[in-house]
Coordinates of C-alpha atoms and ligand atoms in Angstrom, one line a residue:
X21 CA 6.1 -122.0 -30.0
X22 CA 6.3 -125.3 -31.5
X23 CA 7.7 -124.5 -35.1
X24 CA 10.4 -121.7 -36.1
X25 CA 11.3 -120.7 -39.7
X26 CA 14.5 -119.1 -40.3
X27 CA 15.7 -117.5 -43.4
X28 CA 18.8 -119.8 -44.7
X29 CA 21.7 -119.1 -42.6
X30 CA 25.2 -117.5 -43.1
X31 CA 27.8 -119.5 -41.4
X32 CA 30.2 -117.1 -41.3
X33 CA 33.4 -119.1 -40.1
X34 CA 33.7 -122.9 -41.5
X35 CA 36.0 -125.2 -41.3
X36 CA 35.2 -127.6 -44.4
X37 CA 39.1 -129.6 -44.8
X38 CA 39.4 -131.3 -47.9
X39 CA 39.4 -135.1 -49.1
X40 CA 37.3 -137.2 -47.6
X41 CA 36.5 -135.3 -44.7
X42 CA 35.2 -132.5 -47.0
X43 CA 32.7 -135.0 -48.5
X44 CA 31.7 -135.8 -45.1
X45 CA 31.2 -132.7 -43.5
X46 CA 30.2 -129.7 -46.1
X47 CA 26.6 -131.6 -46.6
X48 CA 25.5 -130.8 -43.3
X49 CA 26.2 -126.7 -43.3
X50 CA 25.0 -127.1 -46.8
X51 CA 21.4 -128.5 -45.7
X52 CA 20.4 -125.3 -43.7
X53 CA 23.1 -122.3 -44.8
X54 CA 22.9 -120.3 -48.0
X55 CA 26.3 -119.4 -47.4
X56 CA 29.8 -120.4 -45.0
X57 CA 33.2 -118.9 -44.9
X58 CA 35.2 -121.5 -46.1
X59 CA 38.4 -120.7 -43.4
X60 CA 42.3 -121.2 -45.1
X61 CA 44.1 -123.3 -43.0
X62 CA 43.5 -126.5 -44.5
X63 CA 46.0 -129.1 -45.0
X64 CA 48.5 -130.7 -46.9
X65 CA 47.9 -127.5 -49.0
X66 CA 47.0 -124.3 -47.1
X67 CA 44.9 -121.5 -49.3
X68 CA 47.4 -118.3 -49.8
X69 CA 46.9 -117.8 -53.0
X70 CA 44.7 -116.7 -55.9
X71 CA 45.2 -120.3 -57.6
X72 CA 44.8 -121.9 -54.0
X73 CA 41.4 -120.2 -53.4
X74 CA 40.6 -121.5 -57.3
X75 CA 41.4 -125.0 -56.4
X76 CA 39.3 -125.3 -52.9
X77 CA 36.1 -123.9 -54.3
X78 CA 36.3 -126.5 -57.2
X79 CA 36.6 -128.9 -54.6
X80 CA 33.9 -127.6 -52.8
X81 CA 31.6 -127.1 -55.8
X82 CA 32.3 -130.6 -56.9
X83 CA 31.3 -132.1 -53.3
X84 CA 28.0 -129.9 -53.7
X85 CA 27.2 -131.2 -57.1
X86 CA 27.8 -134.5 -56.3
X87 CA 24.3 -134.0 -54.1
X88 CA 21.1 -135.5 -54.2
X89 CA 18.6 -132.2 -54.5
X90 CA 21.8 -130.0 -54.5
X91 CA 21.2 -127.4 -52.2
X92 CA 21.3 -123.5 -52.6
X93 CA 25.0 -123.1 -50.9
X94 CA 28.0 -120.4 -51.8
X95 CA 31.1 -121.1 -50.4
X96 CA 32.6 -117.9 -49.5
X97 CA 36.1 -118.4 -49.9
X98 CA 39.4 -116.7 -47.7
X99 CA 43.0 -116.8 -47.6
X100 CA 45.4 -117.2 -45.2
X101 CA 47.4 -113.5 -44.3
X102 CA 51.0 -114.9 -43.3
X103 CA 54.3 -113.0 -43.0
X104 CA 54.8 -113.1 -46.6
X105 CA 51.6 -112.2 -48.1
X106 CA 51.5 -109.3 -50.1
X107 CA 49.7 -107.1 -51.8
X108 CA 49.7 -108.6 -55.0
X109 CA 48.3 -111.5 -53.4
X110 CA 45.5 -109.6 -52.0
X111 CA 44.6 -108.2 -55.6
X112 CA 45.1 -111.8 -56.9
X113 CA 43.1 -113.5 -54.6
X114 CA 40.4 -111.7 -54.7
X115 CA 40.2 -111.8 -58.6
X116 CA 40.0 -115.1 -58.1
X117 CA 37.2 -114.8 -55.7
X118 CA 38.5 -114.7 -52.0
X119 CA 36.4 -112.3 -49.9
X120 CA 38.1 -112.2 -46.8
X121 CA 41.6 -112.7 -45.5
X122 CA 42.3 -114.7 -42.6
X123 CA 44.6 -114.6 -39.9
X124 CA 46.0 -116.7 -37.5
X125 CA 48.7 -116.1 -35.3
X126 CA 51.7 -118.2 -34.7
X127 CA 50.9 -121.3 -32.9
X128 CA 47.4 -120.7 -31.3
X129 CA 45.5 -123.3 -32.9
X130 CA 45.0 -126.1 -35.4
X131 CA 47.3 -125.7 -38.6
X132 CA 48.7 -122.3 -37.3
X133 CA 52.1 -123.5 -37.1
X134 CA 53.0 -120.9 -40.3
X135 CA 51.1 -118.0 -38.6
X136 CA 51.6 -114.5 -38.6
X137 CA 54.7 -113.5 -36.3
X138 CA 54.0 -110.0 -35.4
X139 CA 50.9 -107.9 -36.5
X140 CA 52.7 -104.5 -37.0
X141 CA 55.6 -105.5 -39.2
X142 CA 56.1 -103.5 -42.5
X143 CA 55.4 -106.0 -45.2
X144 CA 51.9 -107.7 -43.3
X145 CA 50.7 -103.7 -42.8
X146 CA 51.6 -102.9 -46.4
X147 CA 49.2 -106.1 -46.6
X148 CA 46.6 -105.4 -44.4
X149 CA 46.4 -101.8 -46.2
X150 CA 45.9 -103.2 -49.3
X151 CA 43.0 -105.5 -47.9
X152 CA 41.3 -101.8 -47.1
X153 CA 42.2 -100.2 -50.3
X154 CA 40.4 -103.2 -52.1
X155 CA 37.7 -103.8 -49.6
X156 CA 38.9 -107.2 -48.1
X157 CA 37.8 -107.8 -44.8
X158 CA 40.2 -108.8 -42.3
X159 CA 39.4 -111.9 -40.0
X160 CA 41.6 -112.6 -37.4
X161 CA 41.7 -115.4 -34.6
X162 CA 42.5 -113.1 -31.8
X163 CA 44.6 -114.4 -29.7
X164 CA 48.4 -114.5 -28.9
X165 CA 50.7 -117.5 -27.9
X166 CA 53.1 -115.2 -25.4
X167 CA 55.4 -116.4 -22.7
X168 CA 54.3 -116.5 -19.1
X169 CA 50.2 -116.2 -20.5
X170 CA 48.1 -118.9 -20.1
X171 CA 45.9 -120.1 -22.8
X172 CA 42.5 -118.8 -21.0
X173 CA 44.5 -115.4 -21.4
X174 CA 45.3 -115.4 -25.1
X175 CA 42.2 -113.7 -25.8
X176 CA 42.3 -110.9 -23.6
X177 CA 46.0 -110.4 -24.2
X178 CA 45.0 -109.8 -28.3
X179 CA 42.9 -107.1 -27.7
X180 CA 45.4 -103.9 -27.9
X181 CA 46.8 -105.5 -31.0
X182 CA 42.9 -105.4 -32.4
X183 CA 42.8 -101.7 -31.4
X184 CA 46.2 -100.8 -32.8
X185 CA 45.1 -102.1 -36.1
X186 CA 41.6 -100.5 -36.0
X187 CA 43.0 -97.1 -35.5
X188 CA 45.9 -97.8 -38.1
X189 CA 43.6 -99.4 -40.9
X190 CA 40.1 -97.2 -39.8
X191 CA 38.2 -98.4 -42.9
X192 CA 39.3 -101.6 -42.8
X193 CA 36.8 -104.3 -42.1
X194 CA 37.8 -106.7 -39.3
X195 CA 35.8 -109.5 -37.8
X196 CA 37.5 -111.1 -34.3
X197 CA 36.7 -114.8 -34.9
X198 CA 34.7 -116.8 -32.1
X199 CA 34.9 -114.4 -29.3
X200 CA 34.9 -116.2 -26.3
X201 CA 35.4 -113.5 -23.1
X202 CA 33.4 -110.6 -21.6
X203 CA 36.4 -108.3 -22.2
X204 CA 36.2 -109.0 -25.8
X205 CA 32.9 -108.4 -26.4
X206 CA 33.2 -105.6 -24.5
X207 CA 36.0 -104.2 -26.6
X208 CA 33.8 -104.8 -29.5
X209 CA 30.6 -103.0 -28.7
X210 CA 33.1 -99.9 -28.1
X211 CA 34.5 -100.3 -31.8
X212 CA 33.6 -98.4 -34.9
X213 CA 30.8 -100.2 -37.1
X214 CA 33.6 -101.6 -39.4
X215 CA 34.6 -103.9 -36.5
X216 CA 32.4 -107.0 -35.5
X217 CA 32.7 -110.3 -34.1
X218 CA 31.4 -113.9 -34.9
X219 CA 30.1 -116.0 -32.2
X220 CA 30.2 -120.0 -32.2
X221 CA 27.1 -122.1 -30.6
X222 CA 29.7 -124.1 -28.5
X223 CA 30.8 -121.0 -26.4
X224 CA 27.3 -120.1 -25.6
X225 CA 27.3 -123.8 -24.3
X226 CA 30.6 -124.5 -22.7
X227 CA 32.6 -123.5 -19.8
X228 CA 36.1 -124.6 -18.8
X229 CA 34.6 -127.0 -16.7
X230 CA 33.0 -128.8 -19.7
X231 CA 36.5 -129.2 -20.8
X232 CA 38.7 -130.6 -17.8
X233 CA 36.6 -129.7 -14.9
X234 CA 34.7 -133.4 -14.8
X235 CA 37.1 -135.7 -16.8
X236 CA 38.9 -134.2 -19.3
X237 CA 36.8 -134.2 -22.6
X238 CA 38.9 -134.0 -25.7
X239 CA 35.2 -133.0 -27.7
X240 CA 35.0 -130.0 -26.1
X241 CA 38.5 -129.0 -27.0
X242 CA 38.7 -125.7 -29.1
X243 CA 40.7 -122.9 -29.8
X244 CA 39.8 -120.3 -28.1
X245 CA 39.2 -122.3 -25.2
X246 CA 35.7 -122.0 -23.0
X247 CA 36.2 -119.3 -20.3
X248 CA 33.9 -118.8 -17.1
X249 CA 30.7 -118.6 -16.2
X250 CA 30.6 -114.5 -16.6
X251 CA 32.6 -114.9 -20.0
X252 CA 29.3 -117.3 -21.1
X253 CA 26.9 -115.2 -19.8
X254 CA 28.4 -112.3 -21.8
X255 CA 28.2 -113.9 -25.0
X256 CA 24.9 -115.2 -24.7
X257 CA 23.9 -111.6 -24.1
X258 CA 25.8 -110.4 -27.1
X259 CA 24.5 -113.1 -29.5
X260 CA 20.8 -112.6 -28.6
X261 CA 20.7 -108.4 -27.5
X262 CA 19.9 -107.8 -31.3
X263 CA 23.3 -106.1 -31.3
X264 CA 24.5 -106.5 -35.2
X265 CA 27.9 -106.3 -34.4
X266 CA 27.4 -110.0 -33.2
X267 CA 26.5 -112.7 -35.6
X268 CA 26.8 -116.2 -36.1
X269 CA 30.7 -118.0 -37.2
X270 CA 30.1 -121.5 -35.9
X271 CA 33.9 -122.7 -36.3
X272 CA 32.4 -126.3 -36.6
X273 CA 35.7 -127.7 -36.9
X274 CA 35.8 -131.3 -37.6
X275 CA 38.6 -133.6 -36.9
X276 CA 38.3 -137.3 -37.3
X277 CA 37.5 -139.3 -33.6
X278 CA 41.4 -140.7 -33.1
X279 CA 42.4 -137.1 -33.8
X280 CA 40.6 -136.0 -30.9
X281 CA 40.9 -138.8 -28.3
X282 CA 44.4 -139.1 -28.2
X283 CA 47.6 -138.0 -26.6
X284 CA 47.9 -134.5 -28.0
X285 CA 44.2 -134.1 -29.0
X286 CA 43.4 -131.6 -31.7
X287 CA 41.5 -128.8 -31.2
X288 CA 38.2 -128.0 -32.7
X289 CA 34.3 -128.8 -32.3
X290 CA 32.2 -129.8 -35.2
X291 CA 28.7 -128.4 -34.4
X292 CA 27.4 -128.9 -38.5
X293 CA 25.3 -131.8 -37.9
X294 CA 23.2 -129.6 -34.8
X295 CA 23.8 -125.8 -35.4
X296 CA 20.3 -124.6 -36.1
X297 CA 19.0 -127.2 -34.1
X298 CA 21.2 -126.3 -31.1
X299 CA 20.8 -122.2 -31.6
X300 CA 17.2 -122.7 -31.6
X301 CA 17.7 -124.5 -27.9
X302 CA 20.3 -121.5 -26.9
X303 CA 17.6 -118.8 -27.7
X304 CA 14.7 -120.2 -26.5
X305 CA 16.4 -121.0 -23.4
X306 CA 17.3 -116.8 -23.0
X307 CA 13.6 -116.3 -23.8
X308 CA 14.7 -114.2 -27.0
X309 CA 14.0 -116.9 -29.7
X310 CA 12.5 -113.9 -32.0
X311 CA 15.9 -112.7 -32.6
X312 CA 17.6 -115.9 -33.5
X313 CA 17.6 -114.8 -37.4
X314 CA 19.0 -112.0 -37.0
X315 CA 22.0 -113.6 -35.4
X316 CA 21.8 -116.5 -38.0
X317 CA 20.9 -115.1 -41.1
X318 CA 20.8 -111.1 -41.5
X319 CA 23.5 -109.6 -39.2
X320 CA 26.4 -111.4 -40.9
X321 CA 25.4 -110.5 -44.3
X322 CA 24.5 -106.6 -43.6
X323 CA 28.0 -106.3 -42.3
X324 CA 29.8 -108.2 -45.4
X325 CA 27.4 -106.2 -47.9
X326 CA 25.7 -109.1 -49.1
X327 CA 22.1 -109.5 -50.5
X328 CA 20.2 -112.0 -47.9
X329 CA 19.8 -115.3 -48.4
X330 CA 16.6 -116.9 -50.2
X331 CA 15.0 -119.8 -49.0
X332 CA 14.0 -120.8 -45.7
X333 CA 14.8 -123.7 -43.1
X334 CA 11.7 -124.8 -40.5
X335 CA 12.4 -125.8 -37.0
X336 CA 10.2 -128.2 -35.1
X337 CA 10.1 -128.6 -31.6
X338 CA 10.7 -132.5 -31.1
X339 CA 13.0 -134.1 -29.3
X340 CA 16.1 -136.4 -30.4
X341 CA 19.0 -137.8 -30.2
X342 CA 22.5 -136.8 -31.7
X343 CA 24.6 -140.2 -32.7
X344 CA 27.2 -140.8 -30.8
X345 CA 29.4 -140.5 -34.1
X346 CA 28.7 -139.6 -37.8
X347 CA 30.8 -141.5 -40.2
X348 CA 34.6 -140.4 -38.9
X349 CA 33.5 -137.5 -36.5
X350 CA 32.1 -137.5 -33.0
X351 CA 29.9 -134.1 -33.1
X352 CA 29.0 -131.9 -30.2
X353 CA 26.5 -133.0 -28.1
X354 CA 27.0 -137.0 -29.0
X355 CA 24.7 -139.2 -27.3
X356 CA 22.9 -136.4 -26.0
X357 CA 19.1 -135.2 -26.6
X358 CA 18.4 -132.0 -28.4
X359 CA 15.2 -130.2 -28.2
X360 CA 14.3 -129.0 -31.9
X361 CA 14.6 -131.0 -35.1
X362 CA 15.4 -130.1 -38.7
X363 CA 12.4 -130.2 -40.7
Ligands
NCD423 C1 40.0 -125.0 -35.5 C2 40.5 -125.8 -36.6 O1 40.5 -126.9 -36.1 O2 40.8 -125.9 -37.9 N1 39.9 -125.5 -34.8 C3 39.4 -124.4 -33.2 O3 39.8 -125.3 -31.8 N2 38.6 -124.0 -33.4 C4 40.7 -123.7 -36.1 C5 40.3 -122.4 -35.6 O4 39.3 -122.0 -35.9 O5 41.2 -121.8 -34.1
ZN424 ZN1 37.8 -121.6 -37.3

């Protein structure tokens, strides 16, 4: 097959950032996606309230409106749920346009220094209850930073917490973001329809060997850290199997080059400039190019109860070289060849 046409994508997990970086990175996602979920872990201002949601939405719209051939792209807004988030804040955020709440457990990733301490606290339980009541999904960075727990084990040790939440809030929609292990894939499969998972493109490509096995590769460093071969196989199987519980959330997470290439490098992989092209390559290699559109453009919308996007994009099979750097950021697969181009 030399051409593939896809309904415009839903990227259900994006870091658009703020300020100059927002202007740099947003046009890539907007080029091929009809919608993208804007993650709330921005700095210096995190997205915690309805006011923050309105402010961030305005900032994103300003960048979109400034683009030539204004793309049909809608940012889907979120707030970050912390220990002090109240049920009132949930209602207020929803009224301001937030469609989900995101939890970062304390200390597990970029900008999680004020993340949630305790998933079973009284206060946060009332907040989760409010989310269930008003119908706002809970998006979770499913890792725990515990004493004597290796970074490679952080996702697995989180899974009992996920199951407890699913049990306590049976009508709450929960998304386990960027799953990275076989055991998490198996857990999601066993849960009810209201529990789903996003999968990134880079976790379909990388293992821990690609991060630290042959020189330290800062541009492959991300949370959750890429795992083993069986884990990657399970992710490829989940993404390409046609199971609607697994859909695209790229976790495109740009950091300026110098923030990656330093003594304490930031975690996050910048896939936005190569995302549909890379996914076509992965799905083709798995022998399931015909299932790509379900993963990128249908299952996410179905889970969130959104209409499918209008419009389409076309990919053609033609080799190209990913640039070494795009403005201030090094993209995933920089300086290597990809097989598919965006027409
Ligand atoms: C993300 C970021 O840079 O904001 N980093 C990452 O490694 N994935 C945060 C996140 O989603 O964990
Ligand atoms: Zn993320």
